[in-house]
PDB file of C-alpha atoms and ligand atoms in Angstrom:
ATOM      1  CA  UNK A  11    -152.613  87.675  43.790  1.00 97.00           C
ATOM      2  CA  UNK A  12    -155.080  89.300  46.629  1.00 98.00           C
ATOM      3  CA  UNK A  13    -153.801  89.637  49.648  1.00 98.00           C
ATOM      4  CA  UNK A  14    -155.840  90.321  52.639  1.00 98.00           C
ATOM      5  CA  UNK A  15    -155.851  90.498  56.357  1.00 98.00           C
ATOM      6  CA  UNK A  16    -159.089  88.741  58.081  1.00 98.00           C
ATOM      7  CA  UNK A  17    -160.057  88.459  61.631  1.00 98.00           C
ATOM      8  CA  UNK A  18    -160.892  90.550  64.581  1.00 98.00           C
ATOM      9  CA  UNK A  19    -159.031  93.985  65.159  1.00 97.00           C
ATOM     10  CA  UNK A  20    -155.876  93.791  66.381  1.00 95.00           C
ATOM     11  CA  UNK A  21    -155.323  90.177  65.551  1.00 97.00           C
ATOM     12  CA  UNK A  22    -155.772  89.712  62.024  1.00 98.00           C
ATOM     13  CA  UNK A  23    -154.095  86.950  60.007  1.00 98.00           C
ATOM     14  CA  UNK A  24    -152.748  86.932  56.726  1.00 98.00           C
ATOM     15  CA  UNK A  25    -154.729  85.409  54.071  1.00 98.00           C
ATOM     16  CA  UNK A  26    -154.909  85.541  50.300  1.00 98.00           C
ATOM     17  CA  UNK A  27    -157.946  85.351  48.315  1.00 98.00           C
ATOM     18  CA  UNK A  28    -158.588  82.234  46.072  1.00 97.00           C
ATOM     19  CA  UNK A  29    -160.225  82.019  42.489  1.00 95.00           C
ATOM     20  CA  UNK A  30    -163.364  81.126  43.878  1.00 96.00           C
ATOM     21  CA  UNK A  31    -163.532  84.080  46.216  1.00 97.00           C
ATOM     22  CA  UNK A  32    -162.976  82.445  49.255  1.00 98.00           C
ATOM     23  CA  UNK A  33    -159.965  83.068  51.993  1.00 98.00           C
ATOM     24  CA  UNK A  34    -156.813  80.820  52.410  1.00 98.00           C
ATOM     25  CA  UNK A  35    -154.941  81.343  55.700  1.00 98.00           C
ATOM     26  CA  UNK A  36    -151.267  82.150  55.091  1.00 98.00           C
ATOM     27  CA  UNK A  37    -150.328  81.964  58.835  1.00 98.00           C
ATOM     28  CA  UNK A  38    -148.361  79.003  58.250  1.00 97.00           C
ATOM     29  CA  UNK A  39    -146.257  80.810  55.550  1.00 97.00           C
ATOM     30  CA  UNK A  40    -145.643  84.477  56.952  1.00 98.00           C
ATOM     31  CA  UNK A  41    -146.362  86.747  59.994  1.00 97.00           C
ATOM     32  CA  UNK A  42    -148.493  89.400  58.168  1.00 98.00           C
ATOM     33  CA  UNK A  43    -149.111  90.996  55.070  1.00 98.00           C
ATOM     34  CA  UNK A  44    -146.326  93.886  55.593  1.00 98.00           C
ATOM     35  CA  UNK A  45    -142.914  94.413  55.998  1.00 97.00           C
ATOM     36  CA  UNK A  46    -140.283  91.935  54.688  1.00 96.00           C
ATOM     37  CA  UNK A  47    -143.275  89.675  53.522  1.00 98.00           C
ATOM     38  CA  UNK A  48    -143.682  92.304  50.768  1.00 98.00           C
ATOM     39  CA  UNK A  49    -140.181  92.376  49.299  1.00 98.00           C
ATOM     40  CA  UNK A  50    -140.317  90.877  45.664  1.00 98.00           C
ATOM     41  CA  UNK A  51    -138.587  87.824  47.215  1.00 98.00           C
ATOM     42  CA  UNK A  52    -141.633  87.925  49.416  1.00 98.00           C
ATOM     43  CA  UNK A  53    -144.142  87.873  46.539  1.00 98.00           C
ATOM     44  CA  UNK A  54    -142.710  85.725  44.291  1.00 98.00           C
ATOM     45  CA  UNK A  55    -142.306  83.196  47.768  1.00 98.00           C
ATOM     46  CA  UNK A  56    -145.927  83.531  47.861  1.00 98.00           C
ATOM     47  CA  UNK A  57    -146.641  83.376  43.529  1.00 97.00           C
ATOM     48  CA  UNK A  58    -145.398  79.533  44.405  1.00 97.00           C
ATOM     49  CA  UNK A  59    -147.429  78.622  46.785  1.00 97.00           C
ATOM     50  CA  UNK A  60    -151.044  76.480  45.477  1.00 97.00           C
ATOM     51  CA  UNK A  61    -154.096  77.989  47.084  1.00 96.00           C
ATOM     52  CA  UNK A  62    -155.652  75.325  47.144  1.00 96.00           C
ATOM     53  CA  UNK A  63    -152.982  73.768  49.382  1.00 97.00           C
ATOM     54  CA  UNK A  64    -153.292  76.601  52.183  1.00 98.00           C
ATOM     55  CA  UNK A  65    -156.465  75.928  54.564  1.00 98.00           C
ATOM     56  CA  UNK A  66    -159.589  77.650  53.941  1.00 98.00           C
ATOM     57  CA  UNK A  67    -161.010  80.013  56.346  1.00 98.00           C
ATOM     58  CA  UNK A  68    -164.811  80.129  56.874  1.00 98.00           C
ATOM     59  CA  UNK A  69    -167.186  82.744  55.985  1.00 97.00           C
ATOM     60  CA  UNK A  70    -167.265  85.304  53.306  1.00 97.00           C
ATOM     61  CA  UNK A  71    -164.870  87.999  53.278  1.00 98.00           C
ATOM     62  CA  UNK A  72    -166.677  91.614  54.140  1.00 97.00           C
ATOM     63  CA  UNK A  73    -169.588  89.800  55.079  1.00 97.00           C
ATOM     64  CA  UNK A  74    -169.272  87.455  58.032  1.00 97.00           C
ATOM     65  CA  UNK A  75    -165.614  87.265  58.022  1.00 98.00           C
ATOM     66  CA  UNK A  76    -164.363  90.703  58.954  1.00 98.00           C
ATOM     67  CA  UNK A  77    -161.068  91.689  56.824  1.00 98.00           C
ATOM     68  CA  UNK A  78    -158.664  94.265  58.625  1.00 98.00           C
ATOM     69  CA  UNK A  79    -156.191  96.945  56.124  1.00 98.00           C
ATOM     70  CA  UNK A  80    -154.802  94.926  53.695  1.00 98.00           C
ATOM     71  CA  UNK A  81    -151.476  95.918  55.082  1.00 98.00           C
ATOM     72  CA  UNK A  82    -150.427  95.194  58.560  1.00 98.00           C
ATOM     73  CA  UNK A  83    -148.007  97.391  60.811  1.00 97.00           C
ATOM     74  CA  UNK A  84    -147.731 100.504  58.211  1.00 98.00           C
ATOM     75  CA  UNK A  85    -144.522 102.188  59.248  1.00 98.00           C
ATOM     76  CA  UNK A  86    -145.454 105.404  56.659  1.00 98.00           C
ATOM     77  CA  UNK A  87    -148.737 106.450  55.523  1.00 98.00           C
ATOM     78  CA  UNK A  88    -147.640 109.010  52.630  1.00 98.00           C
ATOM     79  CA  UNK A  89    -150.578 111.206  50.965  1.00 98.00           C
ATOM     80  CA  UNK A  90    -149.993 113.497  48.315  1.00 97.00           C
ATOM     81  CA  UNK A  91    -152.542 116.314  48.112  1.00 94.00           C
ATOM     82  CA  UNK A  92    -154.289 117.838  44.629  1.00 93.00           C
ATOM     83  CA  UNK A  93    -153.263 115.321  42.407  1.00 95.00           C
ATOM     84  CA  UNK A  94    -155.939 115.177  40.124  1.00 94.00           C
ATOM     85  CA  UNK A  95    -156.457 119.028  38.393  1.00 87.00           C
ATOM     86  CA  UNK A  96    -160.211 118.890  38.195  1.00 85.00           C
ATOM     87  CA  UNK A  97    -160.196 118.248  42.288  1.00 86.00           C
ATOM     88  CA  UNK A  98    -157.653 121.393  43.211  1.00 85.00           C
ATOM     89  CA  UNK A  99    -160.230 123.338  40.315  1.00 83.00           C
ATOM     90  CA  UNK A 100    -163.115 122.145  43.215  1.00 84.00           C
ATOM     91  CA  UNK A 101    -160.909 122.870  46.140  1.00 84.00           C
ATOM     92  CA  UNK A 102    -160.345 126.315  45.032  1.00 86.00           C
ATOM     93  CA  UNK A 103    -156.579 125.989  45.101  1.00 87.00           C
ATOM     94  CA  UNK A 104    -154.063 126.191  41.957  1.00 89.00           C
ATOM     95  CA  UNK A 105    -152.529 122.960  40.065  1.00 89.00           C
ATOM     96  CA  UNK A 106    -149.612 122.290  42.199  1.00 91.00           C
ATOM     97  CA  UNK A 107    -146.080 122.360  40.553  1.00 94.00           C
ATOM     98  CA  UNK A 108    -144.740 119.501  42.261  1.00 95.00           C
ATOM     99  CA  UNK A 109    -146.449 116.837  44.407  1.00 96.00           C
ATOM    100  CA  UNK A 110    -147.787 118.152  47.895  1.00 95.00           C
ATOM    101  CA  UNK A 111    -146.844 115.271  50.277  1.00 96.00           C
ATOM    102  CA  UNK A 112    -148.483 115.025  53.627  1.00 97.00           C
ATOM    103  CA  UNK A 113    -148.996 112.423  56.344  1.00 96.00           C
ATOM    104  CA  UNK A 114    -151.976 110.612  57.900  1.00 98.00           C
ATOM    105  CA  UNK A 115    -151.201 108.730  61.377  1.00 98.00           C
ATOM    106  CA  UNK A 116    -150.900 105.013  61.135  1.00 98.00           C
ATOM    107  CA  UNK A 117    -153.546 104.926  64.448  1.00 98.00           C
ATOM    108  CA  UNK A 118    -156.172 105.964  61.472  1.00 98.00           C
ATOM    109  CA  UNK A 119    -155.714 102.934  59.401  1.00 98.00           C
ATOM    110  CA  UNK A 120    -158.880 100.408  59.681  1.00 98.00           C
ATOM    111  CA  UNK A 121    -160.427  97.943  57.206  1.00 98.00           C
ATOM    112  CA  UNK A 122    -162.782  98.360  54.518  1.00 98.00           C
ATOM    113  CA  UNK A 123    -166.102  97.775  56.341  1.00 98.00           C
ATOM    114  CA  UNK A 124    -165.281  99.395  59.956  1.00 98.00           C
ATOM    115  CA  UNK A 125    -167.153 102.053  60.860  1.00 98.00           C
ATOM    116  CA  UNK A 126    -165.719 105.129  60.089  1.00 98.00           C
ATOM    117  CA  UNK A 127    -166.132 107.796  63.140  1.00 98.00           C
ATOM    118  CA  UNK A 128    -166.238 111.250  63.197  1.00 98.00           C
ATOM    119  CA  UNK A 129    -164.094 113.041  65.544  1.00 98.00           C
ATOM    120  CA  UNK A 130    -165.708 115.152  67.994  1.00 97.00           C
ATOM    121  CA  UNK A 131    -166.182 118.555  67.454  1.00 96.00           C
ATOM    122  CA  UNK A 132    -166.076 118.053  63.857  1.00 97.00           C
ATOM    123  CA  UNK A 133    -168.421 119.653  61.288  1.00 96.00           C
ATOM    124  CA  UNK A 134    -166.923 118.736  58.211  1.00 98.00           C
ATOM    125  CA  UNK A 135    -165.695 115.099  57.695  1.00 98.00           C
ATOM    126  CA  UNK A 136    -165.476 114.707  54.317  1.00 98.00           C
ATOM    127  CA  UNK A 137    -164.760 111.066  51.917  1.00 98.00           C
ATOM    128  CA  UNK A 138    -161.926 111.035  49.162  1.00 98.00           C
ATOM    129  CA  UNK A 139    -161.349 107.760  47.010  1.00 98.00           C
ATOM    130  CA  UNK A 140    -157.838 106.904  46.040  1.00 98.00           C
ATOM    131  CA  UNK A 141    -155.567 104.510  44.639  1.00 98.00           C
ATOM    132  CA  UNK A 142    -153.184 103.374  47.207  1.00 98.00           C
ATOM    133  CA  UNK A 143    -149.607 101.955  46.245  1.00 98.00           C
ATOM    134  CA  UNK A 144    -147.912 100.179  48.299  1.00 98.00           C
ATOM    135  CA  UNK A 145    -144.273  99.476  48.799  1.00 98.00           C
ATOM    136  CA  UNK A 146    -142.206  96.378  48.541  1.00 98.00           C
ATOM    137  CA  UNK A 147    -138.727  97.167  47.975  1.00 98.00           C
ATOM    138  CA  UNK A 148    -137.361  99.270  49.888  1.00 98.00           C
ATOM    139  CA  UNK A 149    -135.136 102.424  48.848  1.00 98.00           C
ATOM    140  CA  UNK A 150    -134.440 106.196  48.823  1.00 98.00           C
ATOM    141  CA  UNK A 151    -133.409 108.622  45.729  1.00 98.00           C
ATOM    142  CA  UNK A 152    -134.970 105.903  43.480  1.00 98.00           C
ATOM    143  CA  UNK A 153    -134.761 107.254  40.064  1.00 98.00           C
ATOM    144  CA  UNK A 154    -138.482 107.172  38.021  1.00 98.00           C
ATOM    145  CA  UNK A 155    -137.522 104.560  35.615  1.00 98.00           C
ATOM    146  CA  UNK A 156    -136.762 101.876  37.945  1.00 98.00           C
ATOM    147  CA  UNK A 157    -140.056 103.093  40.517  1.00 98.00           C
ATOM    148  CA  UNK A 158    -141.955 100.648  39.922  1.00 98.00           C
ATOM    149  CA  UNK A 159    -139.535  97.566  40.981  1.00 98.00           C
ATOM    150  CA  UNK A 160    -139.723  98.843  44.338  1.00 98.00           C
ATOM    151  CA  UNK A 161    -144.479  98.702  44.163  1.00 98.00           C
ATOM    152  CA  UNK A 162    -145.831  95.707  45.587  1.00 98.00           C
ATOM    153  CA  UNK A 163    -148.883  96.484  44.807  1.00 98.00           C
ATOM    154  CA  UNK A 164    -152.615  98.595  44.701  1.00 98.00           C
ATOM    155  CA  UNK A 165    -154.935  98.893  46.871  1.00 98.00           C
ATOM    156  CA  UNK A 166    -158.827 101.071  47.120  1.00 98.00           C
ATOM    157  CA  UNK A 167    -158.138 103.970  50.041  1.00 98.00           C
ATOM    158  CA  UNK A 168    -160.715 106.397  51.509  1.00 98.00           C
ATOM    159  CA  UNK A 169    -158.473 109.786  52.595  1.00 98.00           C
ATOM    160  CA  UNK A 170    -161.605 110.291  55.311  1.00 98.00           C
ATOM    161  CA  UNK A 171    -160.686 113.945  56.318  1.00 98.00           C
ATOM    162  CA  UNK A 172    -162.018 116.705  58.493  1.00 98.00           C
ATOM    163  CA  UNK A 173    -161.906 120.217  56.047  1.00 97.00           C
ATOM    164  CA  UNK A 174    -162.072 121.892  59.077  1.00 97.00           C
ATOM    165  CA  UNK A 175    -159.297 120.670  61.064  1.00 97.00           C
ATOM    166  CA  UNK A 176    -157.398 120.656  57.977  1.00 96.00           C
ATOM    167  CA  UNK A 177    -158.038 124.050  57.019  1.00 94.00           C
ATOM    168  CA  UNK A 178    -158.458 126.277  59.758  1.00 95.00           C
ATOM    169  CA  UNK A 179    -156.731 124.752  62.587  1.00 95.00           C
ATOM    170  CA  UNK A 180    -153.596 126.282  62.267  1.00 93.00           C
ATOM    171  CA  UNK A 181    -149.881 124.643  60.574  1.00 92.00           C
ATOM    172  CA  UNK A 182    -150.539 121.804  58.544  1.00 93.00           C
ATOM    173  CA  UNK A 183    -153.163 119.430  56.822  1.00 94.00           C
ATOM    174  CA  UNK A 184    -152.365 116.831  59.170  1.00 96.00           C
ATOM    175  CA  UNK A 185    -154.525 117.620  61.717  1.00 96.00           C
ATOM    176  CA  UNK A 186    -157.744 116.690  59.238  1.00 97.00           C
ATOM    177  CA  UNK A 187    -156.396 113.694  57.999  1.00 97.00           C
ATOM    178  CA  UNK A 188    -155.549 111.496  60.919  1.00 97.00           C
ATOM    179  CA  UNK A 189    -158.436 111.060  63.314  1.00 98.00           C
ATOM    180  CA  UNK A 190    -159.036 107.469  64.152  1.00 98.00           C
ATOM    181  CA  UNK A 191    -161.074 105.509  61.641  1.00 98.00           C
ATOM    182  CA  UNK A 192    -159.751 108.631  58.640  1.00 98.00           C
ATOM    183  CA  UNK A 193    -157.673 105.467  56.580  1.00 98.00           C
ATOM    184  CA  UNK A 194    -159.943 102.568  55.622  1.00 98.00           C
ATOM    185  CA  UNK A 195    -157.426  99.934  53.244  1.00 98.00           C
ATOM    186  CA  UNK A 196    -158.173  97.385  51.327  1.00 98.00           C
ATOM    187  CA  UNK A 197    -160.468  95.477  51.084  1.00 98.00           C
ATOM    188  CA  UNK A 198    -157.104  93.802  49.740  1.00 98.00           C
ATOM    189  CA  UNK A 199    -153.588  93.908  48.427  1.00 98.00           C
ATOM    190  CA  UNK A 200    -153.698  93.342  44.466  1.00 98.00           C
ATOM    191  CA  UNK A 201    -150.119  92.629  43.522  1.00 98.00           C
ATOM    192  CA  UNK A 202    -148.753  94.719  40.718  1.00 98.00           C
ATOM    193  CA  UNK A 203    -148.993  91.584  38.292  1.00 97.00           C
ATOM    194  CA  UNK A 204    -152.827  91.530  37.942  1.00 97.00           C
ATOM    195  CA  UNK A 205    -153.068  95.473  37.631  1.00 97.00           C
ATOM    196  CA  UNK A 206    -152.626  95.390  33.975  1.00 93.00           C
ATOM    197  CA  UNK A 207    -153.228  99.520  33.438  1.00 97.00           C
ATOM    198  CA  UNK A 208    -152.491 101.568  36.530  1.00 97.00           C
ATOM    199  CA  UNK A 209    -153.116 104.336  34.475  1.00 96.00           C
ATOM    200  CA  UNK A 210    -156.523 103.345  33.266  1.00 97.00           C
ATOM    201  CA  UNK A 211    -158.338 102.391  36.847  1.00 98.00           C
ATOM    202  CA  UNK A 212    -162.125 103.513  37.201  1.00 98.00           C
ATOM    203  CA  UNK A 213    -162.421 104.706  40.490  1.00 98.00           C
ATOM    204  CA  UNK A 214    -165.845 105.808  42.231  1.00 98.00           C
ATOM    205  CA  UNK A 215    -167.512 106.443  45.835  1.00 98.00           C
ATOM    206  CA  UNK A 216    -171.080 106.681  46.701  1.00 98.00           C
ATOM    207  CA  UNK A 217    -172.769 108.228  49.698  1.00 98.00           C
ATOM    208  CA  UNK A 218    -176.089 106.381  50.572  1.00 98.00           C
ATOM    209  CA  UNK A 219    -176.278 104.928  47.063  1.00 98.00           C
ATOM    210  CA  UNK A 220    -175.850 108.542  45.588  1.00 98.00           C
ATOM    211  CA  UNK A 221    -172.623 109.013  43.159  1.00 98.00           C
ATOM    212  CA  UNK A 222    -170.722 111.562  44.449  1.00 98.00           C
ATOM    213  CA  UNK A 223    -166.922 110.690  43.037  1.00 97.00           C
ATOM    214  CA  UNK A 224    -166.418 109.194  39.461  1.00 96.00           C
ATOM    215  CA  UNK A 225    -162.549 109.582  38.191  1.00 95.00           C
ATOM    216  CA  UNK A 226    -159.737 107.620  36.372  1.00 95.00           C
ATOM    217  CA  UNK A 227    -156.686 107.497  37.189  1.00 96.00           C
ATOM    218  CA  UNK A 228    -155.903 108.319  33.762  1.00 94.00           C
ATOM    219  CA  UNK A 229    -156.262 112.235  34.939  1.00 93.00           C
ATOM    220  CA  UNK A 230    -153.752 111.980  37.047  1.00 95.00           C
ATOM    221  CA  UNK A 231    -151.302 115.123  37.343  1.00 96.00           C
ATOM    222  CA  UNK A 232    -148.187 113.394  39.319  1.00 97.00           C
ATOM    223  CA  UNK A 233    -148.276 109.511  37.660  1.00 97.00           C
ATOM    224  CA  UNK A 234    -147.180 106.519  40.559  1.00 98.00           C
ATOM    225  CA  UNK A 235    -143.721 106.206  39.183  1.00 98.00           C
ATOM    226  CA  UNK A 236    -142.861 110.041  39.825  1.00 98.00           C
ATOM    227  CA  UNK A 237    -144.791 109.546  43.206  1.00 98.00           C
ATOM    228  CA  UNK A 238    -142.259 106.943  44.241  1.00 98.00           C
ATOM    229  CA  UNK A 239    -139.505 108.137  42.900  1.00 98.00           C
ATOM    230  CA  UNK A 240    -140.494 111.749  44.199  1.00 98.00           C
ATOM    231  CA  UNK A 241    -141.204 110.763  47.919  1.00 98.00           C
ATOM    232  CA  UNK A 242    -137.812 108.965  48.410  1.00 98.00           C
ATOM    233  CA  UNK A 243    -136.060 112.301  47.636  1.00 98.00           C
ATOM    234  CA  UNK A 244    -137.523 113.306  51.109  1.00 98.00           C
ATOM    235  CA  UNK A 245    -136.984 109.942  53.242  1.00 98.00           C
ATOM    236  CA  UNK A 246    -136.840 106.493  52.388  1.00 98.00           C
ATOM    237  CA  UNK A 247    -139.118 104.252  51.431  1.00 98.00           C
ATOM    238  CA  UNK A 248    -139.734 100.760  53.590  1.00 98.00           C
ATOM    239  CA  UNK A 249    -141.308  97.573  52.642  1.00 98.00           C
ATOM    240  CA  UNK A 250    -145.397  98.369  53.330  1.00 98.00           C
ATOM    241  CA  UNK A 251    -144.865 101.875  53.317  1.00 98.00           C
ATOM    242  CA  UNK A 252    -147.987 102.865  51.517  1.00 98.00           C
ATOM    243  CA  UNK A 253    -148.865 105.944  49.045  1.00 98.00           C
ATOM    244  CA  UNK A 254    -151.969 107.479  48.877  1.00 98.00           C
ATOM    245  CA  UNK A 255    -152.048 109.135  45.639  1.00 98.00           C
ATOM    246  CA  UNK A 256    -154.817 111.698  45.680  1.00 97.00           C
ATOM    247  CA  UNK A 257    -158.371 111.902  44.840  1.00 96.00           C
ATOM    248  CA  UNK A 258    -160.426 112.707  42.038  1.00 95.00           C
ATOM    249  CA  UNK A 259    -163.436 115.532  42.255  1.00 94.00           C
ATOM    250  CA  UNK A 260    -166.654 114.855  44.131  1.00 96.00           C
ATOM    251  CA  UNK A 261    -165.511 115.188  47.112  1.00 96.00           C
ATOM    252  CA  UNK A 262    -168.296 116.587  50.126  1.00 97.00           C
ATOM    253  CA  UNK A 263    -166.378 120.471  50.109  1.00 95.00           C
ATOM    254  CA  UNK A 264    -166.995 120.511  46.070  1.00 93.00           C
ATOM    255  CA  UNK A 265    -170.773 119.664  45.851  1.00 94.00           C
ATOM    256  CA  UNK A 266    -172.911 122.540  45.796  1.00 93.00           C
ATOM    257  CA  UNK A 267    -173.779 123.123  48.323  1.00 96.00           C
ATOM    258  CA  UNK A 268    -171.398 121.489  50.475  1.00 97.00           C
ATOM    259  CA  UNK A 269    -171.979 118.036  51.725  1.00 97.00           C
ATOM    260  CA  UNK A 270    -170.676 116.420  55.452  1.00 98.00           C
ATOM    261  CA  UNK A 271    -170.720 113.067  56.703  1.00 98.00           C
ATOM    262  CA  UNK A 272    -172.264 113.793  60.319  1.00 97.00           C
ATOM    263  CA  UNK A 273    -172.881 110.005  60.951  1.00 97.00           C
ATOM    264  CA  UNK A 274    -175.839 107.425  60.038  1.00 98.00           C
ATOM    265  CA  UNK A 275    -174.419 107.590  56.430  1.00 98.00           C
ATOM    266  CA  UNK A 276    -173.546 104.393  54.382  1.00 98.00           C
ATOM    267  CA  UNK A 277    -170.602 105.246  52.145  1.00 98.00           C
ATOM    268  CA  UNK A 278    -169.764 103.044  49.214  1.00 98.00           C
ATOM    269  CA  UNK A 279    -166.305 103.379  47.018  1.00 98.00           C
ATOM    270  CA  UNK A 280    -164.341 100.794  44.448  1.00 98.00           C
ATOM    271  CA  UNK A 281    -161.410 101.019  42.028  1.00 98.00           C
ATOM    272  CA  UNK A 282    -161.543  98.544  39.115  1.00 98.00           C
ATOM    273  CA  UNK A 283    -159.736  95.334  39.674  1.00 97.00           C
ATOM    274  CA  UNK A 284    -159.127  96.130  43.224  1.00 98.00           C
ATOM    275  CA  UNK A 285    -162.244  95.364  45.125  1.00 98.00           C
ATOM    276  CA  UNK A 286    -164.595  97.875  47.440  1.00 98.00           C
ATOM    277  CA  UNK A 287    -165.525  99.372  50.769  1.00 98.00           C
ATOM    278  CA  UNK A 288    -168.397  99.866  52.568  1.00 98.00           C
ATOM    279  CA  UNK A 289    -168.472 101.653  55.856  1.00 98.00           C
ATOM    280  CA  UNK A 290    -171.251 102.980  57.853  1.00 98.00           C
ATOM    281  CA  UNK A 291    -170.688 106.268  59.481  1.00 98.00           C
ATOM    282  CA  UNK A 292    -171.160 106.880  63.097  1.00 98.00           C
ATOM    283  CA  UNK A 293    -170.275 109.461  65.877  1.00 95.00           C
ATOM    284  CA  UNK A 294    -167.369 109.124  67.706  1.00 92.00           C
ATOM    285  CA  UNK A 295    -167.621 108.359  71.397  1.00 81.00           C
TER     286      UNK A 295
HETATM  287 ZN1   ZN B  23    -156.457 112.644  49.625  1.00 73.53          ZN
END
């Protein structure tokens, strides 16, 4: 099942996506895609229902009909940092020994096609495809081997981040990771049922049409079930909670010579199974 938020900012609707492509409004059924709508009750609620019974929404998602994050009122936005080896080898910093969580604000998170803005003052804004996980069940110390009863689902993330504000401005990474417009998600919520190899997901992003970022998650150091199970040592985990779980290389500080996003750019990313973005990239007012 695809989940999906459509409408205009602010006041999207829940929707899921049909077999033909097209949206179904869920408005009628649940609030939002988020929260208590996500708990595996939630889901398998949902698994009942017939598309084709749900009213159909006009236009064609991400191109007349605008489609919001795929997850409504995010309580946590969790990133862990340097999980794929070949990106910390192109970051200049070692293999970490455990996961390296930190946090982007939940004012960053827009949809798959907004524009993404960068900040002012900023010199180095920066694109990182990831695979986002996102949380049903909630819990904390979950041990690894039950993990994955408490995932929802996947979703295609782009950790837009500032190198310099997360560098060089002093304390942590957050600072470079937040900025409005830094968490495009979605384009929708694929529920752990059609993802049948989380291990084996292509993922790629493109900068005007160029391939900067090709990966797997198959490369991943720190797999999704230690991610969960890891993060909820720390706090606990809430329904639509979501994970983002690092990025492979190819990222703007790696090419040679570095490469920025200073706006007028057109960048392009997808994970298999789970759908794409594209965002133009514009200066911040
Ligand atoms: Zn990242």
């Amino acid at each position: 099942m695809k989940l999906l938020r459509y409408g205009a900012p602010g006041t999207e609707k829940p929707g899921l996506l049909d077999a033909a492509g097209r949206v179904r409004d869920l408005s009628a059924v649940i609030a939002d895609i988020g929260g208590d709508a996500l708990r595996p009750e939630g889901i398998a609620a949902l698994q009942k229902l017939d598309p084709e019974s749900l009213p159909l929404v006009d236009g064609t998602p991400q191109e007349d009909l605008r489609l919001g994050a795929c997850v409504g009122n995010i309580g946590k936005y969790i990133c862990i940092g340097l999980n794929y080896a070949d990106h910390a080898e192109e970051a200049g910093m070692p293999i970490p020994e455990e996961p390296i969580i930190f946090n982007k604000w939940t004012s960053a998170v827009c949809g798959p096609n907004d524009p993404i803005q960068v900040p002012r003052g900023s010199v180095k804004t920066d694109w990182e495809v990831e695979l986002g996980v996102v949380i049903g069940k909630p819990g904390v110390y979950i041990d690894e081997a039950n993990a994955m009863d408490h995932v929802a689902g996947f979703c295609v993330i782009n950790d837009v981040s500032e190198r310099d504000f997360q560098l060089n401005r002093a304390g942590t990474w957050d600072k470079g990771k937040g900025c409005d417009t830094f968490g495009p998600t979605g384009p929708w919520l694929v529920t752990k049922d059609e993802v049948a190899d989380m291990d084996a997901l292509e993922m790629w992003l493109d900068v005007d049409g160029e391939r900067m970022q090709s990966g797997s998650t198959a490369t991943l150091i720190f797999r999704i079930p230690h991610i969960v199970s890891y993060c909820s040592q720390f706090m606990s985990l809430q329904s639509g909670d979501v994970i983002s779980t690092g990025t492979p290389p190819g990222v703007g500080m790696g090419q040679k010579p570095p490469r920025y996003l200073h706006g007028g750019e057109t960048v392009t990313l997808g994970i298999s199974g789970l759908g794409e973005q594209k965002s133009r990239v514009q200066k911040a007012l």
